[in-house]
Tab-separated table of C-alpha atoms and ligand atoms in Angstrom:
chain	number	residue	atom	x	y	z
A	3	UNK	CA	47.240	11.869	-6.994
A	4	UNK	CA	43.810	11.812	-8.516
A	5	UNK	CA	40.518	13.110	-7.205
A	6	UNK	CA	39.034	9.710	-6.360
A	7	UNK	CA	41.604	9.077	-3.659
A	8	UNK	CA	40.541	6.753	-0.853
A	9	UNK	CA	39.218	9.086	1.806
A	10	UNK	CA	39.580	6.481	4.527
A	11	UNK	CA	43.248	7.521	4.585
A	12	UNK	CA	42.256	11.021	5.590
A	13	UNK	CA	39.549	9.843	7.931
A	14	UNK	CA	42.141	8.355	10.235
A	15	UNK	CA	43.920	11.647	10.694
A	16	UNK	CA	40.974	13.989	10.476
A	17	UNK	CA	39.763	16.200	13.284
A	18	UNK	CA	36.559	18.158	12.929
A	19	UNK	CA	35.862	21.473	14.596
A	20	UNK	CA	32.260	22.687	14.731
A	21	UNK	CA	31.671	26.313	15.644
A	22	UNK	CA	28.631	26.740	17.854
A	23	UNK	CA	29.577	29.544	20.224
A	24	UNK	CA	28.036	32.513	18.460
A	25	UNK	CA	25.637	34.740	20.380
A	26	UNK	CA	23.076	34.350	17.589
A	27	UNK	CA	21.589	37.760	18.259
A	28	UNK	CA	19.738	37.648	14.934
A	29	UNK	CA	17.525	34.838	16.250
A	30	UNK	CA	16.198	37.140	19.011
A	31	UNK	CA	15.758	34.207	21.312
A	32	UNK	CA	16.450	33.024	24.833
A	33	UNK	CA	17.228	29.604	23.383
A	34	UNK	CA	20.684	29.158	21.855
A	35	UNK	CA	20.478	29.080	18.073
A	36	UNK	CA	21.968	25.609	17.794
A	37	UNK	CA	19.264	24.225	20.099
A	38	UNK	CA	16.353	25.490	18.037
A	39	UNK	CA	14.670	22.455	16.572
A	40	UNK	CA	14.283	21.571	12.969
A	41	UNK	CA	12.197	18.570	11.947
A	42	UNK	CA	12.405	17.266	15.489
A	43	UNK	CA	16.132	17.561	16.061
A	44	UNK	CA	18.117	20.444	17.515
A	45	UNK	CA	20.144	22.257	14.860
A	46	UNK	CA	23.449	21.091	16.345
A	47	UNK	CA	22.410	17.436	15.830
A	48	UNK	CA	22.667	17.799	12.080
A	49	UNK	CA	26.305	18.932	12.178
A	50	UNK	CA	27.125	16.341	14.771
A	51	UNK	CA	25.729	13.509	12.701
A	52	UNK	CA	27.723	14.710	9.707
A	53	UNK	CA	30.896	14.804	11.758
A	54	UNK	CA	30.207	11.312	13.083
A	55	UNK	CA	29.917	10.079	9.515
A	56	UNK	CA	33.198	11.649	8.461
A	57	UNK	CA	35.742	11.202	11.221
A	58	UNK	CA	36.571	8.540	13.751
A	59	UNK	CA	37.352	10.901	16.600
A	60	UNK	CA	34.477	12.862	18.149
A	61	UNK	CA	34.299	16.421	16.820
A	62	UNK	CA	35.483	19.390	18.834
A	63	UNK	CA	32.517	21.672	19.399
A	64	UNK	CA	33.291	25.274	20.281
A	65	UNK	CA	30.662	26.474	22.731
A	66	UNK	CA	29.985	29.858	24.279
A	67	UNK	CA	27.408	31.509	26.452
A	68	UNK	CA	25.108	28.502	26.328
A	69	UNK	CA	27.830	25.947	26.940
A	70	UNK	CA	25.920	23.905	29.504
A	71	UNK	CA	22.817	23.538	27.367
A	72	UNK	CA	24.818	22.379	24.355
A	73	UNK	CA	26.883	19.965	26.443
A	74	UNK	CA	23.671	18.643	27.925
A	75	UNK	CA	22.351	17.948	24.455
A	76	UNK	CA	25.396	16.210	22.995
A	77	UNK	CA	26.987	14.620	26.047
A	78	UNK	CA	29.951	12.366	25.354
A	79	UNK	CA	29.508	12.418	21.601
A	80	UNK	CA	31.686	15.504	21.292
A	81	UNK	CA	34.767	17.114	22.792
A	82	UNK	CA	34.248	20.682	23.960
A	83	UNK	CA	36.204	23.880	24.137
A	84	UNK	CA	34.768	27.114	25.435
A	85	UNK	CA	35.036	30.486	23.799
A	86	UNK	CA	34.487	32.893	26.658
A	87	UNK	CA	34.309	36.023	24.546
A	88	UNK	CA	32.665	35.856	21.172
A	89	UNK	CA	35.319	37.504	19.079
A	90	UNK	CA	34.496	35.878	15.769
A	91	UNK	CA	34.859	32.612	13.901
A	92	UNK	CA	38.672	32.820	13.729
A	93	UNK	CA	38.837	33.385	17.469
A	94	UNK	CA	36.501	30.421	17.942
A	95	UNK	CA	38.902	28.108	16.096
A	96	UNK	CA	41.828	29.454	18.166
A	97	UNK	CA	40.145	27.933	21.223
A	98	UNK	CA	40.609	24.436	19.790
A	99	UNK	CA	44.335	24.786	19.305
A	100	UNK	CA	45.499	23.484	22.674
A	101	UNK	CA	43.419	20.374	22.206
A	102	UNK	CA	44.448	19.617	18.635
A	103	UNK	CA	47.849	21.233	17.949
A	104	UNK	CA	49.801	18.080	18.754
A	105	UNK	CA	47.990	16.127	16.040
A	106	UNK	CA	49.034	16.120	12.418
A	107	UNK	CA	46.760	15.458	9.483
A	108	UNK	CA	43.769	17.528	8.497
A	109	UNK	CA	41.347	19.734	10.382
A	110	UNK	CA	37.928	20.339	8.857
A	111	UNK	CA	36.020	23.323	10.194
A	112	UNK	CA	32.395	24.134	9.669
A	113	UNK	CA	29.591	26.067	11.309
A	114	UNK	CA	26.850	24.531	13.426
A	115	UNK	CA	24.113	26.472	11.670
A	116	UNK	CA	24.046	24.476	8.412
A	117	UNK	CA	21.464	21.701	8.791
A	118	UNK	CA	21.003	21.019	5.089
A	119	UNK	CA	24.571	20.031	4.386
A	120	UNK	CA	24.933	16.469	3.117
A	121	UNK	CA	27.706	14.011	3.789
A	122	UNK	CA	28.405	13.754	0.050
A	123	UNK	CA	29.246	17.443	-0.083
A	124	UNK	CA	31.540	17.190	2.927
A	125	UNK	CA	33.222	14.192	1.325
A	126	UNK	CA	33.921	16.289	-1.764
A	127	UNK	CA	35.709	18.783	0.451
A	128	UNK	CA	37.788	16.050	2.090
A	129	UNK	CA	38.613	14.503	-1.290
A	130	UNK	CA	39.669	17.864	-2.623
A	131	UNK	CA	41.942	18.295	0.340
A	132	UNK	CA	43.351	14.793	0.147
A	133	UNK	CA	43.999	15.108	-3.567
A	134	UNK	CA	45.668	18.482	-3.558
A	135	UNK	CA	48.735	19.881	-1.939
A	136	UNK	CA	47.036	22.921	-0.560
A	137	UNK	CA	47.207	23.994	3.056
A	138	UNK	CA	43.594	25.132	2.791
A	139	UNK	CA	40.765	23.605	0.769
A	140	UNK	CA	37.269	24.972	0.585
A	141	UNK	CA	33.981	24.797	-1.269
A	142	UNK	CA	32.137	27.678	-2.899
A	143	UNK	CA	28.723	28.075	-4.476
A	144	UNK	CA	26.829	30.499	-6.698
A	145	UNK	CA	23.677	32.297	-5.714
A	146	UNK	CA	21.984	35.426	-6.931
A	147	UNK	CA	20.740	36.105	-3.390
A	148	UNK	CA	23.941	36.473	-1.377
A	149	UNK	CA	22.245	37.645	1.868
A	150	UNK	CA	25.055	37.794	4.369
A	151	UNK	CA	27.454	35.317	2.798
A	152	UNK	CA	31.133	36.170	2.391
A	153	UNK	CA	32.118	36.868	-1.222
A	154	UNK	CA	34.793	34.854	-3.013
A	155	UNK	CA	37.329	37.135	-4.642
A	156	UNK	CA	39.278	35.487	-7.457
A	157	UNK	CA	42.376	36.700	-9.270
A	158	UNK	CA	42.394	37.115	-13.062
A	159	UNK	CA	43.892	33.632	-13.401
A	160	UNK	CA	40.879	32.255	-11.534
A	161	UNK	CA	42.653	31.451	-8.261
A	162	UNK	CA	40.851	32.264	-5.026
A	163	UNK	CA	42.457	35.300	-3.427
A	164	UNK	CA	40.305	36.177	-0.473
A	165	UNK	CA	36.921	35.955	1.207
A	166	UNK	CA	35.390	39.316	1.939
A	167	UNK	CA	32.573	39.532	4.466
A	168	UNK	CA	29.453	41.254	3.208
A	169	UNK	CA	29.784	44.146	5.664
A	170	UNK	CA	33.320	44.806	4.445
A	171	UNK	CA	32.586	44.571	0.714
A	172	UNK	CA	33.242	47.395	-1.697
A	173	UNK	CA	30.182	48.230	-3.795
A	174	UNK	CA	31.659	46.171	-6.667
A	175	UNK	CA	32.421	43.176	-4.434
A	176	UNK	CA	28.811	43.137	-3.285
A	177	UNK	CA	27.870	42.068	-6.807
A	178	UNK	CA	30.010	38.942	-6.635
A	179	UNK	CA	27.718	35.911	-6.816
A	180	UNK	CA	30.272	33.278	-5.847
A	181	UNK	CA	29.847	32.822	-2.104
A	182	UNK	CA	31.469	31.220	0.926
A	183	UNK	CA	29.387	28.418	2.482
A	184	UNK	CA	31.870	28.129	5.363
A	185	UNK	CA	33.309	24.664	4.770
A	186	UNK	CA	37.051	24.418	5.135
A	187	UNK	CA	39.721	21.769	5.418
A	188	UNK	CA	43.169	22.757	6.644
A	189	UNK	CA	46.541	21.168	6.926
A	190	UNK	CA	46.729	20.873	10.716
A	191	UNK	CA	50.309	22.121	11.049
A	192	UNK	CA	49.652	25.159	8.891
A	193	UNK	CA	46.384	26.011	10.656
A	194	UNK	CA	47.855	26.026	14.162
A	195	UNK	CA	50.876	28.012	13.013
A	196	UNK	CA	48.811	30.690	11.358
A	197	UNK	CA	45.603	30.968	13.318
A	198	UNK	CA	47.116	33.659	15.566
A	199	UNK	CA	48.081	35.849	12.644
A	200	UNK	CA	44.456	36.683	11.791
A	201	UNK	CA	44.141	40.445	12.136
A	202	UNK	CA	41.362	41.986	14.161
A	203	UNK	CA	38.596	43.485	12.036
A	204	UNK	CA	37.341	47.049	12.485
A	205	UNK	CA	34.394	45.506	14.383
A	206	UNK	CA	36.820	43.832	16.795
A	207	UNK	CA	36.369	40.320	15.409
A	208	UNK	CA	38.782	37.705	14.128
A	209	UNK	CA	37.412	36.267	10.883
A	210	UNK	CA	38.276	32.680	10.089
A	211	UNK	CA	37.803	33.645	6.460
A	212	UNK	CA	40.915	35.843	6.607
A	213	UNK	CA	43.020	32.669	6.557
A	214	UNK	CA	42.396	32.530	2.816
A	215	UNK	CA	44.131	35.850	2.214
A	216	UNK	CA	46.884	34.832	4.639
A	217	UNK	CA	47.563	31.583	2.750
A	218	UNK	CA	47.607	33.376	-0.592
A	219	UNK	CA	50.015	36.018	0.748
A	220	UNK	CA	52.377	33.199	1.740
A	221	UNK	CA	52.310	31.938	-1.852
A	222	UNK	CA	49.979	29.007	-1.272
A	223	UNK	CA	47.274	28.142	-3.735
A	224	UNK	CA	43.887	27.705	-2.066
A	225	UNK	CA	42.030	24.676	-3.411
A	226	UNK	CA	38.437	25.641	-4.092
A	227	UNK	CA	35.656	23.753	-5.819
A	228	UNK	CA	32.310	25.222	-6.694
A	229	UNK	CA	29.374	22.969	-5.829
A	230	UNK	CA	26.007	23.089	-7.590
A	231	UNK	CA	23.459	22.759	-4.842
A	232	UNK	CA	23.012	26.151	-3.203
A	233	UNK	CA	20.172	24.902	-0.973
A	234	UNK	CA	22.597	22.838	1.085
A	235	UNK	CA	24.574	25.939	1.913
A	236	UNK	CA	21.836	27.721	3.794
A	237	UNK	CA	23.194	29.001	7.090
A	238	UNK	CA	20.603	29.730	9.745
A	239	UNK	CA	20.919	33.249	11.080
A	240	UNK	CA	17.262	34.183	11.579
A	241	UNK	CA	13.945	32.447	12.137
A	242	UNK	CA	13.093	33.091	8.515
A	243	UNK	CA	16.074	30.930	7.551
A	244	UNK	CA	14.926	28.350	10.080
A	245	UNK	CA	11.553	28.031	8.351
A	246	UNK	CA	13.215	27.845	4.928
A	247	UNK	CA	15.516	25.075	6.086
A	248	UNK	CA	12.632	23.211	7.667
A	249	UNK	CA	10.728	23.283	4.379
A	250	UNK	CA	13.702	21.810	2.520
A	251	UNK	CA	14.262	19.139	5.172
A	252	UNK	CA	10.585	18.239	5.203
A	253	UNK	CA	10.703	17.706	1.454
A	254	UNK	CA	13.735	15.430	1.821
A	255	UNK	CA	12.174	13.424	4.643
A	256	UNK	CA	8.882	13.001	2.793
A	257	UNK	CA	10.663	11.815	-0.358
A	258	UNK	CA	12.667	9.328	1.682
A	259	UNK	CA	9.469	7.757	3.078
A	260	UNK	CA	7.723	7.674	-0.286
A	261	UNK	CA	10.728	5.961	-1.817
A	262	UNK	CA	10.599	3.416	0.999
A	263	UNK	CA	6.958	2.507	0.281
A	264	UNK	CA	4.863	4.961	2.289
A	265	UNK	CA	2.005	6.789	0.546
A	266	UNK	CA	1.729	10.487	1.354
A	267	UNK	CA	-1.460	11.717	-0.223
A	268	UNK	CA	-0.402	15.343	0.187
A	269	UNK	CA	3.306	15.788	0.961
A	270	UNK	CA	2.822	19.568	1.186
A	271	UNK	CA	0.791	19.208	4.380
A	272	UNK	CA	2.558	16.198	5.875
A	273	UNK	CA	5.014	17.008	8.645
A	274	UNK	CA	7.306	14.155	9.623
A	275	UNK	CA	10.214	14.630	12.006
A	276	UNK	CA	13.587	13.294	10.986
A	277	UNK	CA	13.347	10.905	13.943
A	278	UNK	CA	10.253	9.001	12.777
A	279	UNK	CA	10.126	5.489	11.275
A	280	UNK	CA	7.206	4.338	9.090
A	281	UNK	CA	6.474	0.854	7.724
A	282	UNK	CA	5.633	0.150	4.098
A	283	UNK	CA	2.142	0.442	2.674
A	284	UNK	CA	1.148	2.873	5.358
A	285	UNK	CA	-0.915	5.766	4.008
A	286	UNK	CA	-0.548	9.230	5.500
A	287	UNK	CA	-3.434	11.587	4.781
A	288	UNK	CA	-3.221	15.417	4.738
A	289	UNK	CA	-2.559	17.733	7.677
A	290	UNK	CA	-0.793	15.072	9.692
A	291	UNK	CA	2.185	15.543	12.020
A	292	UNK	CA	4.416	12.673	13.100
A	293	UNK	CA	6.802	13.841	15.768
A	294	UNK	CA	9.643	12.852	18.034
A	295	UNK	CA	10.442	9.228	18.822
A	296	UNK	CA	7.507	7.855	16.860
A	297	UNK	CA	7.326	4.640	14.895
A	298	UNK	CA	4.388	3.634	12.732
A	299	UNK	CA	4.006	0.050	11.547
A	300	UNK	CA	3.023	-1.326	8.163
A	301	UNK	CA	-0.324	-0.926	6.465
A	302	UNK	CA	-1.638	1.818	8.752
A	303	UNK	CA	-3.843	4.704	7.733
A	304	UNK	CA	-2.936	7.888	9.568
A	305	UNK	CA	-4.892	11.108	9.235
A	306	UNK	CA	-6.258	13.288	8.010
A	307	UNK	CA	-5.654	15.887	10.653
A	308	UNK	CA	-3.758	13.795	13.175
A	309	UNK	CA	-0.739	14.343	15.402
A	310	UNK	CA	1.277	11.424	16.723
A	311	UNK	CA	4.165	12.134	19.050
A	312	UNK	CA	6.637	9.866	20.856
A	313	UNK	CA	4.447	6.868	20.191
A	314	UNK	CA	5.010	3.321	19.001
A	315	UNK	CA	2.141	2.328	16.737
A	316	UNK	CA	1.800	-1.248	15.462
A	317	UNK	CA	0.660	-2.587	12.099
A	318	UNK	CA	-2.699	-2.066	10.418
A	319	UNK	CA	-3.869	0.718	12.712
A	320	UNK	CA	-6.032	3.685	11.796
A	321	UNK	CA	-5.780	7.106	13.398
A	322	UNK	CA	-8.348	9.618	12.176
A	323	UNK	CA	-8.463	13.287	13.236
A	324	UNK	CA	-6.815	12.404	16.528
A	325	UNK	CA	-3.962	13.346	18.843
A	326	UNK	CA	-1.743	10.563	20.178
A	327	UNK	CA	1.091	11.417	22.580
A	328	UNK	CA	3.568	9.247	24.505
A	329	UNK	CA	1.506	6.129	23.929
A	330	UNK	CA	1.912	2.503	22.921
A	331	UNK	CA	-0.552	1.189	20.377
A	332	UNK	CA	-0.444	-2.427	19.259
A	333	UNK	CA	-1.713	-3.910	15.963
A	334	UNK	CA	-5.169	-3.477	14.390
A	335	UNK	CA	-6.199	-0.616	16.642
A	336	UNK	CA	-8.741	1.973	15.481
A	337	UNK	CA	-8.450	5.462	16.922
A	338	UNK	CA	-10.796	8.351	16.292
A	339	UNK	CA	-12.168	10.432	14.881
A	340	UNK	CA	-11.432	12.977	17.622
A	341	UNK	CA	-9.686	10.810	20.175
A	342	UNK	CA	-6.878	11.849	22.488
A	343	UNK	CA	-4.288	9.418	23.796
A	344	UNK	CA	-1.995	10.884	26.407
A	345	UNK	CA	1.130	9.844	28.280
A	346	UNK	CA	1.145	6.212	29.282
A	347	UNK	CA	-1.856	5.114	27.241
A	348	UNK	CA	-1.313	1.523	26.087
A	349	UNK	CA	-3.867	0.070	23.706
A	350	UNK	CA	-3.443	-3.654	23.075
A	351	UNK	CA	-4.223	-5.236	19.743
A	352	UNK	CA	-7.683	-4.845	18.297
A	353	UNK	CA	-8.783	-2.020	20.576
A	354	UNK	CA	-11.471	0.170	19.097
A	355	UNK	CA	-11.474	3.725	20.382
A	356	UNK	CA	-14.107	5.871	18.764
A	357	UNK	CA	-14.968	9.524	18.911
A	358	UNK	CA	-14.301	11.902	21.775
A	359	UNK	CA	-12.428	9.478	24.000
A	360	UNK	CA	-9.423	10.324	26.145
A	361	UNK	CA	-7.058	7.752	27.601
A	362	UNK	CA	-4.188	8.539	29.952
A	363	UNK	CA	-1.805	6.274	31.860
A	364	UNK	CA	-3.978	3.234	31.260
A	365	UNK	CA	-3.761	-0.232	29.751
A	366	UNK	CA	-6.662	-1.320	27.550
A	367	UNK	CA	-6.454	-5.058	26.916
A	368	UNK	CA	-6.967	-6.784	23.572
A	369	UNK	CA	-10.297	-6.083	21.894
A	370	UNK	CA	-11.509	-3.458	24.372
A	371	UNK	CA	-14.162	-1.199	22.875
A	372	UNK	CA	-14.570	2.363	23.948
A	373	UNK	CA	-16.765	3.872	21.347
A	374	UNK	CA	-17.909	7.296	22.482
A	375	UNK	CA	-17.244	10.159	24.907
A	376	UNK	CA	-15.129	8.604	27.642
A	377	UNK	CA	-12.265	9.478	29.939
A	378	UNK	CA	-10.083	6.598	31.061
A	379	UNK	CA	-7.234	7.638	33.370
A	380	UNK	CA	-5.001	5.530	35.644
A	381	UNK	CA	-6.884	2.379	34.731
A	382	UNK	CA	-6.331	-1.223	33.755
A	383	UNK	CA	-9.000	-2.770	31.575
A	384	UNK	CA	-9.157	-6.494	30.796
A	385	UNK	CA	-9.592	-7.892	27.315
A	386	UNK	CA	-12.862	-7.652	25.350
A	387	UNK	CA	-14.478	-5.328	27.875
A	388	UNK	CA	-16.999	-2.861	26.495
A	389	UNK	CA	-16.864	0.660	27.868
A	390	UNK	CA	-20.230	2.348	27.309
A	391	UNK	CA	-20.684	5.842	25.969
A	392	UNK	CA	-19.798	8.586	28.424
A	393	UNK	CA	-17.986	6.395	30.954
A	394	UNK	CA	-15.600	8.308	33.213
A	395	UNK	CA	-12.924	7.080	35.570
A	396	UNK	CA	-13.132	9.640	38.367
A	397	UNK	CA	-9.446	9.254	39.152
A	398	UNK	CA	-8.745	12.511	40.989
A	399	UNK	CA	-10.143	13.364	44.418
A	400	UNK	CA	-8.739	16.861	44.428
A	401	UNK	CA	-5.389	15.950	45.877
A	402	UNK	CA	-4.479	12.445	44.700
A	403	UNK	CA	-4.878	10.201	41.683
A	404	UNK	CA	-6.402	6.745	42.176
A	405	UNK	CA	-6.586	3.636	40.027
A	406	UNK	CA	-9.505	1.856	38.431
A	407	UNK	CA	-9.335	-1.826	37.561
A	408	UNK	CA	-11.851	-3.504	35.319
A	409	UNK	CA	-11.673	-7.216	34.624
A	410	UNK	CA	-11.892	-8.954	31.277
A	411	UNK	CA	-15.208	-9.363	29.473
A	412	UNK	CA	-17.057	-6.753	31.518
A	413	UNK	CA	-19.791	-4.482	30.330
A	414	UNK	CA	-19.698	-0.930	31.635
A	415	UNK	CA	-23.046	0.741	30.990
A	416	UNK	CA	-23.334	4.127	29.360
A	417	UNK	CA	-22.499	7.088	31.562
A	418	UNK	CA	-20.990	5.026	34.366
A	419	UNK	CA	-18.888	7.031	36.834
A	420	UNK	CA	-16.148	4.845	38.299
A	421	UNK	CA	-15.061	6.607	41.484
A	422	UNK	CA	-11.489	5.454	42.041
A	423	UNK	CA	-9.955	3.627	43.723
A	424	UNK	CA	-12.361	0.985	42.548
A	425	UNK	CA	-12.406	-2.486	41.027
A	426	UNK	CA	-14.901	-4.091	38.715
A	427	UNK	CA	-14.440	-7.840	38.485
A	428	UNK	CA	-14.345	-10.016	35.383
A	429	UNK	CA	-17.581	-10.351	33.501
A	430	UNK	CA	-19.339	-7.781	35.722
A	431	UNK	CA	-21.889	-5.252	34.493
A	432	UNK	CA	-22.801	-1.733	35.516
A	433	UNK	CA	-26.108	-0.124	34.677
A	434	UNK	CA	-26.482	3.021	32.622
A	435	UNK	CA	-25.801	6.117	34.701
A	436	UNK	CA	-24.489	4.257	37.733
A	437	UNK	CA	-22.025	5.904	40.080
A	438	UNK	CA	-19.710	3.116	41.223
A	439	UNK	CA	-18.112	3.954	44.565
A	440	UNK	CA	-17.441	0.393	45.800
A	441	UNK	CA	-15.886	-2.660	44.195
A	442	UNK	CA	-18.156	-4.761	41.979
A	443	UNK	CA	-17.420	-8.502	42.285
A	444	UNK	CA	-16.757	-10.626	39.218
A	445	UNK	CA	-19.943	-11.508	37.398
A	446	UNK	CA	-22.118	-9.103	39.424
A	447	UNK	CA	-24.297	-6.290	38.155
A	448	UNK	CA	-24.337	-2.895	39.881
A	449	UNK	CA	-26.814	-0.092	39.283
A	450	UNK	CA	-27.853	3.279	40.695
A	451	UNK	CA	-26.460	6.321	42.427
A	452	UNK	CA	-24.391	5.370	44.284
A	453	UNK	CA	-24.444	1.976	42.679
A	454	UNK	CA	-25.811	-0.952	44.708
A	455	UNK	CA	-25.549	-4.583	43.797
A	456	UNK	CA	-28.704	-5.741	42.049
A	457	UNK	CA	-27.675	-9.178	40.944
A	458	UNK	CA	-24.939	-11.220	42.554
A	459	UNK	CA	-22.612	-13.276	40.417
A	460	UNK	CA	-24.354	-16.245	38.739
A	461	UNK	CA	-22.405	-18.865	40.717
A	462	UNK	CA	-23.480	-17.321	44.060
A	463	UNK	CA	-27.195	-17.368	43.276
A	464	UNK	CA	-27.304	-20.947	42.039
B	507	LIG	C1	30.043	33.126	8.252
B	507	LIG	C2	31.263	33.456	7.387
B	507	LIG	C3	30.804	33.879	5.990
B	507	LIG	C4	30.019	32.735	5.396
B	507	LIG	C5	28.839	32.337	6.306
B	507	LIG	C6	28.222	31.068	5.805
B	507	LIG	C7	33.015	34.341	8.864
B	507	LIG	C8	33.701	35.557	9.363
B	507	LIG	N1	32.018	34.540	8.003
B	507	LIG	O1	29.271	34.322	8.399
B	507	LIG	O2	31.935	34.163	5.162
B	507	LIG	O3	29.547	33.121	4.111
B	507	LIG	O4	29.283	32.095	7.640
B	507	LIG	O5	27.036	30.766	6.500
B	507	LIG	O6	33.392	33.255	9.240
B	507	LIG	N2	30.646	31.427	16.002
B	507	LIG	C9	31.405	31.127	17.106
B	507	LIG	N3	32.060	32.131	17.759
B	507	LIG	C10	32.014	33.434	17.344
B	507	LIG	C11	31.232	33.721	16.199
B	507	LIG	C12	30.558	32.718	15.556
B	507	LIG	O7	31.487	29.973	17.512
B	507	LIG	O8	32.633	34.281	17.992
B	507	LIG	C13	29.907	30.340	15.335
B	507	LIG	C14	28.404	30.556	15.321
B	507	LIG	O9	27.802	29.906	16.407
B	507	LIG	C15	27.961	29.945	13.996
B	507	LIG	C16	29.205	30.032	13.133
B	507	LIG	O10	30.303	30.309	13.982
B	507	LIG	O11	27.607	28.586	14.138
B	507	LIG	C17	29.091	31.124	12.077
B	507	LIG	O12	28.857	32.360	12.709
B	507	LIG	P1	27.842	33.399	12.094
B	507	LIG	O13	27.840	34.594	12.965
B	507	LIG	O14	26.567	32.765	11.777
B	507	LIG	O15	28.631	33.786	10.726
B	507	LIG	P2	28.021	34.422	9.443
B	507	LIG	O16	27.816	35.863	9.673
B	507	LIG	O17	26.884	33.634	8.960
B	508	LIG	CA1	25.689	31.844	9.803
């Protein structure tokens, strides 16, 4: 067999086991390690997506103390087994035996704390396993900074003999620079026959890595290939590692967008979650964060200094020094500088929202202008209406929220207070500084404190 064997053959009979049950004490966190987020996705998502790309059957995820939280995150995309006592990575794999022992083929095992791993690297492991006759195939890598990785011990003929955990290394073994990333592929029959023979370590743990020595002692040759990219092999044990991984991921994400036609004027200060989509010819200026389920259309200019989260933004929009959360923004909308869109803000096409405006749970129809210092909450505003500087929808009476409705083509004078619930009809006007406590009919003008009708609609006076 040669190394370019068709991996689809193995895919059919491949089960994947992801270890995610560790107590992750080194994170010093109340949140399980695998649910810490990285570029907008929980850590476990990265392993899950890899597994989904490699095997047809859902992976088996070994979960521990935080079982419910992890299940809640992944739902039906995985099969689960629980490890009630955290007795090490070997013990974690033992928990999957009842579920998988009846199936032949291959079992790939990896750890849930490796978000930088690429599918290409995992495919190399599967190819190695498919091509060889080994009961155990694995990848290794070189790094001068071994920090916590198991060391690969090779015999004089170059064959892998054992993996020795850092804590168990002799002083000489500590100097070994070939390391264990923790990516293994086993012959299923062999794995389930031998998993119970792992000895307990002095610390009371069962190391999965001991299976290497066990295979060698039985006369098997362990298939091992050294891969070049050490960055991919980063395992997250601490928050320092988390930040390092995030920096690498951010670089990858930014490159992906630039290659797809997005200009990032300063990639070093551009923070885009893995979940974000951006159209071509959009320009992202420095110190900008695009987060969560956000999509940005084509030809937009975003930033500098803006945060957009869980928002669908159309084409040809500008967002300058502003914060946009949970909003819908249609095409040709101008936002900022210093605007704040909150949950449920919906700006139709051509809306202009200038400085120091806040919009929450409101629909602003096409062409609405809200240039300066306004709060619009729980409102519906018809198309082409002009909202004067300092206008406030007084939507909260201390216990309840109320709605404001403003018709199309109205003119709301500067500093108008709209005391909700209240309606302003189409084409109506309010005077500067008016406090509107009662509905204003279509076409009418209201002024004063509280506002009284000064001019009735045109049709009524004729
Ligand atoms: C492990 C390897 C080490 C390798 C390194 C790569 C072992 C014994 N050591 O060390 O050789 O260089 O990964 O990053 O395998 N887990 C469980 N149940 C447990 C213990 C751990 O499910 O009882 C899970 C953890 O959630 C984690 C993974 O297994 O996702 C690895 O555990 P971790 O404690 O991070 O192992 P390392 O010390 O990094
Ligand atoms: Ca680890």
